[in-house]
Amino acid sequence: QVQLQESGPALVKPSQMLSLTCTVSGDSITTSGYRWSWVRQAPGKALEWMGAILYDGTTEYKPSLESRISLSRDTSKNRFFLQLSDVTPEDTAVYHCAREKERRPFGYPPTYEYDYWGQGTQVTVSS
């Protein structure tokens, strides 16, 4: 059973950096055929996919966030990380990490579907 757990600060000041960690157990983040994602949901808004780090370490980002977002990982600890710079109150949301499984049959470009989620962590941006 794959488990993901988010951790990080619950409150971040405007203009500062939001940094979150996702700790994964039950499978390696280097396993082929998966990518590891950050997804958020602001109050009253739909889920927003932010970006993902693939099993080989490459990253993909939502274009509207690309200037502010950075994903990284520590394979020795089976963790991956989110950094979101220059935050504003509009970044207030519940932040989830998740696994996405590549759909079969494999194709190009690859497509994915969520199969595991962390419980989420509330982050509030406020002065």
Coordinates of C-alpha atoms in Angstrom, one line a residue:
Q1 CA 0.0 0.0 0.0
V2 CA 1.4 3.4 -1.0
Q3 CA 1.1 6.1 1.5
L4 CA 2.0 9.8 1.1
Q5 CA 2.2 12.4 3.8
E6 CA 2.6 16.1 3.4
S7 CA 4.5 18.3 5.9
G8 CA 5.4 21.9 6.2
P9 CA 4.3 25.2 7.7
A10 CA 0.6 26.0 8.0
L11 CA 1.2 29.8 7.7
V12 CA 3.4 31.6 5.2
K13 CA 3.8 35.4 4.9
P14 CA 3.1 37.1 1.6
S15 CA 6.1 37.4 -0.7
Q16 CA 7.9 34.5 1.0
M17 CA 8.6 31.0 0.0
L18 CA 6.2 28.1 0.6
S19 CA 8.1 24.8 1.1
L20 CA 6.4 21.5 1.5
T21 CA 7.7 17.9 1.8
C22 CA 5.9 14.7 0.7
T23 CA 7.2 11.6 2.4
V24 CA 6.3 8.4 0.5
S25 CA 6.2 4.8 1.8
G26 CA 5.2 1.6 0.1
D27 CA 6.9 2.3 -3.3
S28 CA 10.0 4.0 -4.5
I29 CA 9.6 7.4 -6.2
T30 CA 12.0 6.1 -8.8
T31 CA 9.7 3.3 -10.0
S32 CA 9.1 3.5 -13.7
G33 CA 5.7 4.4 -14.9
Y34 CA 4.7 6.9 -12.3
R35 CA 5.0 10.6 -11.5
W36 CA 4.7 12.3 -8.2
S37 CA 2.6 15.4 -8.1
W38 CA 1.5 18.4 -6.1
V39 CA -2.2 19.4 -6.3
R40 CA -4.0 22.1 -4.4
Q41 CA -7.5 23.2 -3.7
A42 CA -8.3 26.8 -2.7
P43 CA -11.5 27.6 -0.9
G44 CA -14.4 27.4 -3.3
K45 CA -12.2 26.4 -6.2
A46 CA -11.5 23.2 -8.1
L47 CA -8.5 21.0 -7.7
E48 CA -5.5 22.5 -9.4
W49 CA -2.6 20.3 -10.6
M50 CA 0.6 22.2 -10.0
G51 CA 3.3 20.0 -11.2
A52 CA 5.0 16.7 -11.0
I53 CA 8.4 15.1 -10.8
L54 CA 8.7 11.9 -12.8
Y55 CA 10.3 8.7 -11.8
D56 CA 13.5 9.7 -13.6
G57 CA 13.7 13.1 -11.9
T58 CA 12.4 15.3 -14.7
T59 CA 9.8 17.9 -13.8
E60 CA 6.7 19.2 -15.4
Y61 CA 4.8 22.3 -14.2
K62 CA 1.5 24.0 -14.8
P63 CA 2.5 26.9 -17.2
S64 CA 0.8 29.6 -15.1
L65 CA 2.9 28.5 -12.1
E66 CA 6.2 27.8 -13.9
S67 CA 7.9 31.1 -12.9
R68 CA 7.3 30.4 -9.2
I69 CA 7.4 26.6 -8.7
S70 CA 10.2 24.2 -8.3
L71 CA 9.9 20.5 -7.5
S72 CA 12.8 18.4 -6.3
R73 CA 13.4 15.1 -4.6
D74 CA 15.6 13.1 -2.2
T75 CA 15.6 9.6 -3.5
S76 CA 17.6 8.3 -0.5
K77 CA 14.7 9.3 1.8
N78 CA 12.0 8.7 -0.7
R79 CA 10.8 12.2 -0.4
F80 CA 9.9 14.9 -2.9
F81 CA 9.4 18.6 -2.3
L82 CA 7.5 21.7 -3.4
Q83 CA 8.8 25.2 -3.4
L84 CA 6.5 28.0 -4.4
S85 CA 8.0 31.5 -4.3
D86 CA 6.5 35.0 -3.9
V87 CA 3.3 33.7 -2.4
T88 CA 0.1 35.7 -2.1
P89 CA -3.2 35.1 -0.3
E90 CA -4.5 33.5 -3.5
D91 CA -2.1 30.7 -2.8
T92 CA -4.0 29.8 0.3
A93 CA -5.2 26.2 -0.2
V94 CA -5.1 22.7 1.0
Y95 CA -2.0 21.2 -0.6
H96 CA -1.9 17.5 -1.5
C97 CA 0.8 15.3 -2.8
A98 CA -0.2 12.4 -5.0
R99 CA 1.0 9.7 -7.2
E100 CA -0.1 9.5 -10.9
K101 CA 0.1 6.2 -12.7
E102 CA 0.8 6.2 -16.4
R103 CA -2.2 4.9 -18.4
R104 CA -1.8 1.7 -20.3
P105 CA -1.4 1.0 -23.1
F106 CA 1.6 3.3 -23.0
G107 CA 1.5 6.1 -25.6
Y108 CA 3.1 9.4 -26.5
P109 CA 2.7 11.9 -25.0
P110 CA 2.0 9.8 -21.8
T111 CA -1.1 10.4 -19.8
Y112 CA -1.7 9.7 -16.2
E113 CA -4.4 9.1 -13.6
Y114 CA -4.2 9.6 -9.8
D115 CA -4.0 6.4 -7.8
Y116 CA -2.8 7.6 -4.3
W117 CA -3.2 10.8 -2.4
G118 CA -1.9 12.3 0.8
Q119 CA -4.4 13.6 3.3
G120 CA -3.5 17.2 2.5
T121 CA -2.2 20.1 4.5
Q122 CA -3.7 23.5 4.9
V123 CA -1.5 26.4 4.1
T124 CA -2.6 29.9 4.7
V125 CA -0.8 32.9 3.2
S126 CA -1.4 35.9 5.5
S127 CA 0.4 38.7 7.2

